[in-house]
Amino acid sequence: MKLRISNGRVIDPSQHLDAVVDLFVEDHRIVAIGEAPSDFDDCDVIDVEGKWILPGLVDTAVALREPGYSQKGTIASEGRAAVSGGVTTLICPPNTKPIVDTPAVAALIQDKADDAGMANVFPIGALTQGLQGEQLSNMVALTDAGCVALSNHGYDIASNRVLSRALEYAATHDLLVVFHSDDSSLSEGGCAHEGMMSTMHGLAGIPETAETIALMRDLLLVEKSGVRAHFARISCAKSVEMIANAKASGLDVTCDVALHNLLLTDEVLKEFDGQFHVIPPLRSENDRLTLIEGLKTGVINAICSDHQPHEKMAKVAPFAATESGMANVEVLLPLALRLMDEGDLSLDQLLTALTNGPAACFGLEAGSLAAGSFADFVIFDSTEKWLWNHSTRKSKGLNSGFSGEEMTGRVVQTFISGQRVYKLN
Amino acid sequence: MMRSDPRALQLNEQGQLKHFLTLDGLSKDILTEILDRAESFLSMGEQSVKKVPLLRGKTVVNLFFENSTRTRTTFELAAKRLSADVINLNIATSATSKGESLLDTLQNLEAMQSDMFVVRHQDSGAPHFIAENCTPNVAIINAGDGRHAHPTQAMLDMLTIRRHKGQFEGLKVAIVGDILHSRVARSELHALKTLGVDDVRLVGPKTLVPEYFRDMGATICHDLKVGLDDVDVVVMLRLQKERMAGALLPSESEFYRLYGLTEETLAWAKPDAIVMHPGPINRGVEISSEVADSDRAVILDQVTNGIAVRMAVMSMAMSGQMQEQQAAGDED
C-alpha cells in the first residue's frame, strides 16, 4: 500500500522541519518527505491543504484503568480517546488491579491494546511487588514481557535500603526506572499545594518539600547506583533547578511535567471544585513559570497529559473527598498550544516535548517523521474552534478542569503505521 | 459540573443572602445587617413569648456530619424561635458511614421537601458542594466545614465585640492558639477585616500559625506578650489533644506556659480587654479557671448571642431564597 499525504504543513521537530511538503508512506513506514520516490505514480492521495501534519504524539502518562477499574475506563475507550487527541504512542502506569507486577498482566494489557487497534501501548511495570515497597518485582521478566520501564508509581518506598537495592538491581540490567518523587510522610493527608490558597480555604496542604526532599534522595541514589532514571510529573520550581544541576553534573536523567501544571495554579482552589484535585497538586505561579522555563531550556524533556479517567461519582464530593486526577489526553494538543499563544513556548519547543522528547526518554522508536520511521502521524486543523463537552468527549472519564471550554485546534485524522485509526466525522 | 465562586454562590440577584457559606467576600453592609437583626432578636429572648413567625411552615434540617452538641442546639433553638419545624440528623452515625454517598443522602432529604439545611461537615468546602448540587430552593447554612469556615460563630463573636466595644474601627484583636486547624479563626479574620479592624494578630508557634495568614492581612506573633500588647479583644481557641500526637506541640503544659491566658498574661492587654472562646474550654490548657470565670470573660454572652445571630442568618437566607423563587416564578 502506498499513500501520499499532500499539501500539508509538515512540522517535525526531530528534523527541524516546518514546510509545506508531501509525505510518502509505504508499508507502515514513512519512505520520503518532499520529492516522491520513483515508484509512487500510482498511489492513494489524501489532500490536507491548510492542515498541519505532525508526528504522532507520545504521551508518557495515560492510565487505561484496565484491568480492574473498567468503571473508569477501558483500554478500548481510552485508546480511542488517545488517538482522537493525536496520541499514537502511550505509556501506561502499573497501578491497575491486579498491578502490573507479573508478565501476565503486562501481556494482557498489550494484547487488549492490539485487539483495540488504537494507540501503541507500552506498560510500565511495578518496581516492587504489589507496589508495596518491600520486595523487588521480577524486573527482567517484566521487561521481557514488554514493560518499557519500572516504577513504584505514586507509592513512596519508605525504606531507603529497599529503594537503593531496587535501583542497583535495575542498573545491573540497564533498566529504566521512573520516579514520582514524593515523601509520603510530608504529603500524607494533603490535597492541595501548601500555600496561601490552601491555608485560606482550609484544605490540608502538600508542601513543596514533600517533592524536593524525595527528589534529592532519589537523585543521590540514582547517582550511586548508576541507574537510568526518568522523573515523572515534577511540580515545583526547585525541582527544575535540582534536575538541571543533576544533568549538568552528568547524571543520565530525564523528566516530564503534567500539562495541567503548566496551565493552572492553586488559584483555582477558590471554587472548591474537585475537578482540580490532582497529585502532584497545582502549585504557585512561580512554580508554573519555572516549569515552562524548564521546557524552554530543555531541563524538562516532555509534557504529558497525566490522563486519569474517573467515573462521575469519583468527583462528586467535597474537594478533599474526591479522587485525584484529570482526563485530558484527547485535548492534549489544543491545550498545549495555549502555551504558545501566550508566547511562553515556540511551536518547535512545544512539539519536541510532545513527540521526540518523550520518545527519547523511554528509548522508543516514535515521535518522528524522518524517512524510515513508523508512519505514525496526525492531521491537525490548527484553526478550528470547538467545544469540548460531554457530547464531543471520547474518554470514559468525565473528569477535567477544562470541560466545557472552547478549544482552538482539532485533530482531524490519526494514522498509526500507515493505517488510519481515527477520522473526525 | 457547575463551577462557581462560593462568594457569588451565596447571594441572589439582588445581592441578598440566599445561602450562608463563608464570610469571605460578604460586604460590610451585609455583615452589619446580620448584627443589627441579631440585636433585635436578642431583646426577644428576654420576653416570655420567644417566638416570631418568620420561618413558619418551613422545615429546617440540621445535617451534622460531625458531632456537635452546642452548635446544633443553638441552631435548633434559633430555628424553633423562628417557628420552623426542625429535624436533627446526626449523620456521623447514619447512612454515609455505611457507604451511602453524600449526594445520595442529600437527594433523599430533598425529596422530603426541606427548605433549609444547616450543615456541619469534616471536609472544607462541603456546604459549598451541597449548595451547588442541591435543588436551588434549599438554603444552605454553614455550621462549620473542615478547617475552612464557621461563619455563624464568627458573627456571634462580632456581635459580642460590638456589644462590649461599641464599634470596630481602631480595635486591636488577638486570636491565640491552634490557628492552623481553626475554621473559627479563618472566619473571624474575614469578619474583622471587613468590619474595619486593621490590627488582627494571630498568636502561636509556627507549627500552629502558618505564615501564609500574613497574606490574608493578619499580623503573626510567636510571642504572647507581643501578641497581647494593648489589645481590646482576646480570642482563645480550643487546643485539641490530637495536636500533641501529630508532633505539632510537645505538651499541653508547655503550650500553657507559652500561650496560656492567665491573670498575669492578660495584664498585657488593655485593662478593659474582653476574653472570648468558642468553647468548649480546656481549663489549664489554653486558659486558666480564674480568667475563664472572671468578668473579663464573655464566653456565656457568646452563647446567648449565638442564638440571635443564627436567627438573623436563617431568616435572611430564607427571605433571599423566597425572593429568588418569586423572581423565578414571575419569569415562568
JSON list of N, CA, C and O in Angstrom, two decimals, chain A residues 28 83 87-89 117-120 375-377 414-421:
[
{"chain": "A", "resi": 28, "resn": "HIS", "atom": "N", "xyz": [3.63, 0.66, 6.20]},
{"chain": "A", "resi": 28, "resn": "HIS", "atom": "CA", "xyz": [3.77, 1.04, 7.62]},
{"chain": "A", "resi": 28, "resn": "HIS", "atom": "C", "xyz": [4.78, 2.13, 7.90]},
{"chain": "A", "resi": 28, "resn": "HIS", "atom": "O", "xyz": [4.84, 2.65, 9.00]},
{"chain": "A", "resi": 83, "resn": "VAL", "atom": "N", "xyz": [-6.16, 8.37, 20.47]},
{"chain": "A", "resi": 83, "resn": "VAL", "atom": "CA", "xyz": [-5.94, 8.62, 19.03]},
{"chain": "A", "resi": 83, "resn": "VAL", "atom": "C", "xyz": [-6.76, 9.81, 18.55]},
{"chain": "A", "resi": 83, "resn": "VAL", "atom": "O", "xyz": [-6.35, 10.53, 17.64]},
{"chain": "A", "resi": 87, "resn": "VAL", "atom": "N", "xyz": [-2.60, 11.16, 19.97]},
{"chain": "A", "resi": 87, "resn": "VAL", "atom": "CA", "xyz": [-1.58, 10.39, 20.68]},
{"chain": "A", "resi": 87, "resn": "VAL", "atom": "C", "xyz": [-1.51, 9.00, 20.06]},
{"chain": "A", "resi": 87, "resn": "VAL", "atom": "O", "xyz": [-2.48, 8.25, 20.10]},
{"chain": "A", "resi": 88, "resn": "THR", "atom": "N", "xyz": [-0.37, 8.67, 19.46]},
{"chain": "A", "resi": 88, "resn": "THR", "atom": "CA", "xyz": [-0.24, 7.37, 18.80]},
{"chain": "A", "resi": 88, "resn": "THR", "atom": "C", "xyz": [0.59, 6.39, 19.63]},
{"chain": "A", "resi": 88, "resn": "THR", "atom": "O", "xyz": [0.56, 5.20, 19.39]},
{"chain": "A", "resi": 89, "resn": "THR", "atom": "N", "xyz": [1.34, 6.92, 20.59]},
{"chain": "A", "resi": 89, "resn": "THR", "atom": "CA", "xyz": [2.14, 6.08, 21.47]},
{"chain": "A", "resi": 89, "resn": "THR", "atom": "C", "xyz": [1.89, 6.53, 22.90]},
{"chain": "A", "resi": 89, "resn": "THR", "atom": "O", "xyz": [2.02, 7.72, 23.20]},
{"chain": "A", "resi": 117, "resn": "GLY", "atom": "N", "xyz": [-6.73, -2.01, 18.46]},
{"chain": "A", "resi": 117, "resn": "GLY", "atom": "CA", "xyz": [-6.19, -1.40, 17.25]},
{"chain": "A", "resi": 117, "resn": "GLY", "atom": "C", "xyz": [-6.03, 0.11, 17.35]},
{"chain": "A", "resi": 117, "resn": "GLY", "atom": "O", "xyz": [-6.09, 0.81, 16.35]},
{"chain": "A", "resi": 118, "resn": "MET", "atom": "N", "xyz": [-5.87, 0.60, 18.53]},
{"chain": "A", "resi": 118, "resn": "MET", "atom": "CA", "xyz": [-5.72, 2.04, 18.71]},
{"chain": "A", "resi": 118, "resn": "MET", "atom": "C", "xyz": [-4.23, 2.36, 18.91]},
{"chain": "A", "resi": 118, "resn": "MET", "atom": "O", "xyz": [-3.41, 1.84, 18.20]},
{"chain": "A", "resi": 119, "resn": "ALA", "atom": "N", "xyz": [-3.92, 3.20, 19.88]},
{"chain": "A", "resi": 119, "resn": "ALA", "atom": "CA", "xyz": [-2.55, 3.65, 20.07]},
{"chain": "A", "resi": 119, "resn": "ALA", "atom": "C", "xyz": [-1.61, 2.50, 20.42]},
{"chain": "A", "resi": 119, "resn": "ALA", "atom": "O", "xyz": [-2.03, 1.45, 20.91]},
{"chain": "A", "resi": 120, "resn": "ASN", "atom": "N", "xyz": [-0.31, 2.71, 20.14]},
{"chain": "A", "resi": 120, "resn": "ASN", "atom": "CA", "xyz": [0.72, 1.78, 20.61]},
{"chain": "A", "resi": 120, "resn": "ASN", "atom": "C", "xyz": [0.84, 1.95, 22.12]},
{"chain": "A", "resi": 120, "resn": "ASN", "atom": "O", "xyz": [1.04, 3.06, 22.60]},
{"chain": "A", "resi": 375, "resn": "ALA", "atom": "N", "xyz": [5.01, 5.08, 10.24]},
{"chain": "A", "resi": 375, "resn": "ALA", "atom": "CA", "xyz": [4.13, 6.15, 9.74]},
{"chain": "A", "resi": 375, "resn": "ALA", "atom": "C", "xyz": [3.02, 6.45, 10.75]},
{"chain": "A", "resi": 375, "resn": "ALA", "atom": "O", "xyz": [1.85, 6.18, 10.52]},
{"chain": "A", "resi": 376, "resn": "ASP", "atom": "N", "xyz": [3.45, 6.98, 11.90]},
{"chain": "A", "resi": 376, "resn": "ASP", "atom": "CA", "xyz": [2.50, 7.43, 12.93]},
{"chain": "A", "resi": 376, "resn": "ASP", "atom": "C", "xyz": [2.42, 8.94, 12.80]},
{"chain": "A", "resi": 376, "resn": "ASP", "atom": "O", "xyz": [3.39, 9.65, 13.11]},
{"chain": "A", "resi": 377, "resn": "PHE", "atom": "N", "xyz": [1.30, 9.44, 12.33]},
{"chain": "A", "resi": 377, "resn": "PHE", "atom": "CA", "xyz": [1.20, 10.89, 12.16]},
{"chain": "A", "resi": 377, "resn": "PHE", "atom": "C", "xyz": [-0.24, 11.37, 12.33]},
{"chain": "A", "resi": 377, "resn": "PHE", "atom": "O", "xyz": [-1.19, 10.59, 12.35]},
{"chain": "A", "resi": 414, "resn": "THR", "atom": "N", "xyz": [-5.89, 10.54, 12.39]},
{"chain": "A", "resi": 414, "resn": "THR", "atom": "CA", "xyz": [-4.70, 9.98, 13.05]},
{"chain": "A", "resi": 414, "resn": "THR", "atom": "C", "xyz": [-4.34, 8.67, 12.36]},
{"chain": "A", "resi": 414, "resn": "THR", "atom": "O", "xyz": [-5.21, 7.84, 12.09]},
{"chain": "A", "resi": 415, "resn": "PHE", "atom": "N", "xyz": [-3.06, 8.52, 12.06]},
{"chain": "A", "resi": 415, "resn": "PHE", "atom": "CA", "xyz": [-2.56, 7.31, 11.40]},
{"chain": "A", "resi": 415, "resn": "PHE", "atom": "C", "xyz": [-1.54, 6.63, 12.30]},
{"chain": "A", "resi": 415, "resn": "PHE", "atom": "O", "xyz": [-0.70, 7.29, 12.92]},
{"chain": "A", "resi": 416, "resn": "ILE", "atom": "N", "xyz": [-1.62, 5.31, 12.36]},
{"chain": "A", "resi": 416, "resn": "ILE", "atom": "CA", "xyz": [-0.60, 4.53, 13.06]},
{"chain": "A", "resi": 416, "resn": "ILE", "atom": "C", "xyz": [-0.09, 3.47, 12.09]},
{"chain": "A", "resi": 416, "resn": "ILE", "atom": "O", "xyz": [-0.89, 2.74, 11.49]},
{"chain": "A", "resi": 417, "resn": "SER", "atom": "N", "xyz": [1.20, 3.43, 11.90]},
{"chain": "A", "resi": 417, "resn": "SER", "atom": "CA", "xyz": [1.84, 2.51, 10.94]},
{"chain": "A", "resi": 417, "resn": "SER", "atom": "C", "xyz": [1.14, 2.58, 9.58]},
{"chain": "A", "resi": 417, "resn": "SER", "atom": "O", "xyz": [0.88, 1.55, 8.95]},
{"chain": "A", "resi": 418, "resn": "GLY", "atom": "N", "xyz": [0.82, 3.79, 9.17]},
{"chain": "A", "resi": 418, "resn": "GLY", "atom": "CA", "xyz": [0.23, 3.98, 7.85]},
{"chain": "A", "resi": 418, "resn": "GLY", "atom": "C", "xyz": [-1.26, 3.69, 7.77]},
{"chain": "A", "resi": 418, "resn": "GLY", "atom": "O", "xyz": [-1.88, 3.92, 6.74]},
{"chain": "A", "resi": 419, "resn": "GLN", "atom": "N", "xyz": [-1.85, 3.17, 8.84]},
{"chain": "A", "resi": 419, "resn": "GLN", "atom": "CA", "xyz": [-3.28, 2.88, 8.85]},
{"chain": "A", "resi": 419, "resn": "GLN", "atom": "C", "xyz": [-4.02, 4.01, 9.55]},
{"chain": "A", "resi": 419, "resn": "GLN", "atom": "O", "xyz": [-3.61, 4.46, 10.62]},
{"chain": "A", "resi": 420, "resn": "ARG", "atom": "N", "xyz": [-5.15, 4.42, 8.96]},
{"chain": "A", "resi": 420, "resn": "ARG", "atom": "CA", "xyz": [-5.93, 5.46, 9.62]},
{"chain": "A", "resi": 420, "resn": "ARG", "atom": "C", "xyz": [-6.72, 4.84, 10.77]},
{"chain": "A", "resi": 420, "resn": "ARG", "atom": "O", "xyz": [-7.50, 3.91, 10.57]},
{"chain": "A", "resi": 421, "resn": "VAL", "atom": "N", "xyz": [-6.51, 5.33, 11.98]},
{"chain": "A", "resi": 421, "resn": "VAL", "atom": "CA", "xyz": [-7.20, 4.79, 13.16]},
{"chain": "A", "resi": 421, "resn": "VAL", "atom": "C", "xyz": [-8.24, 5.77, 13.69]},
{"chain": "A", "resi": 421, "resn": "VAL", "atom": "O", "xyz": [-9.04, 5.43, 14.56]}
]
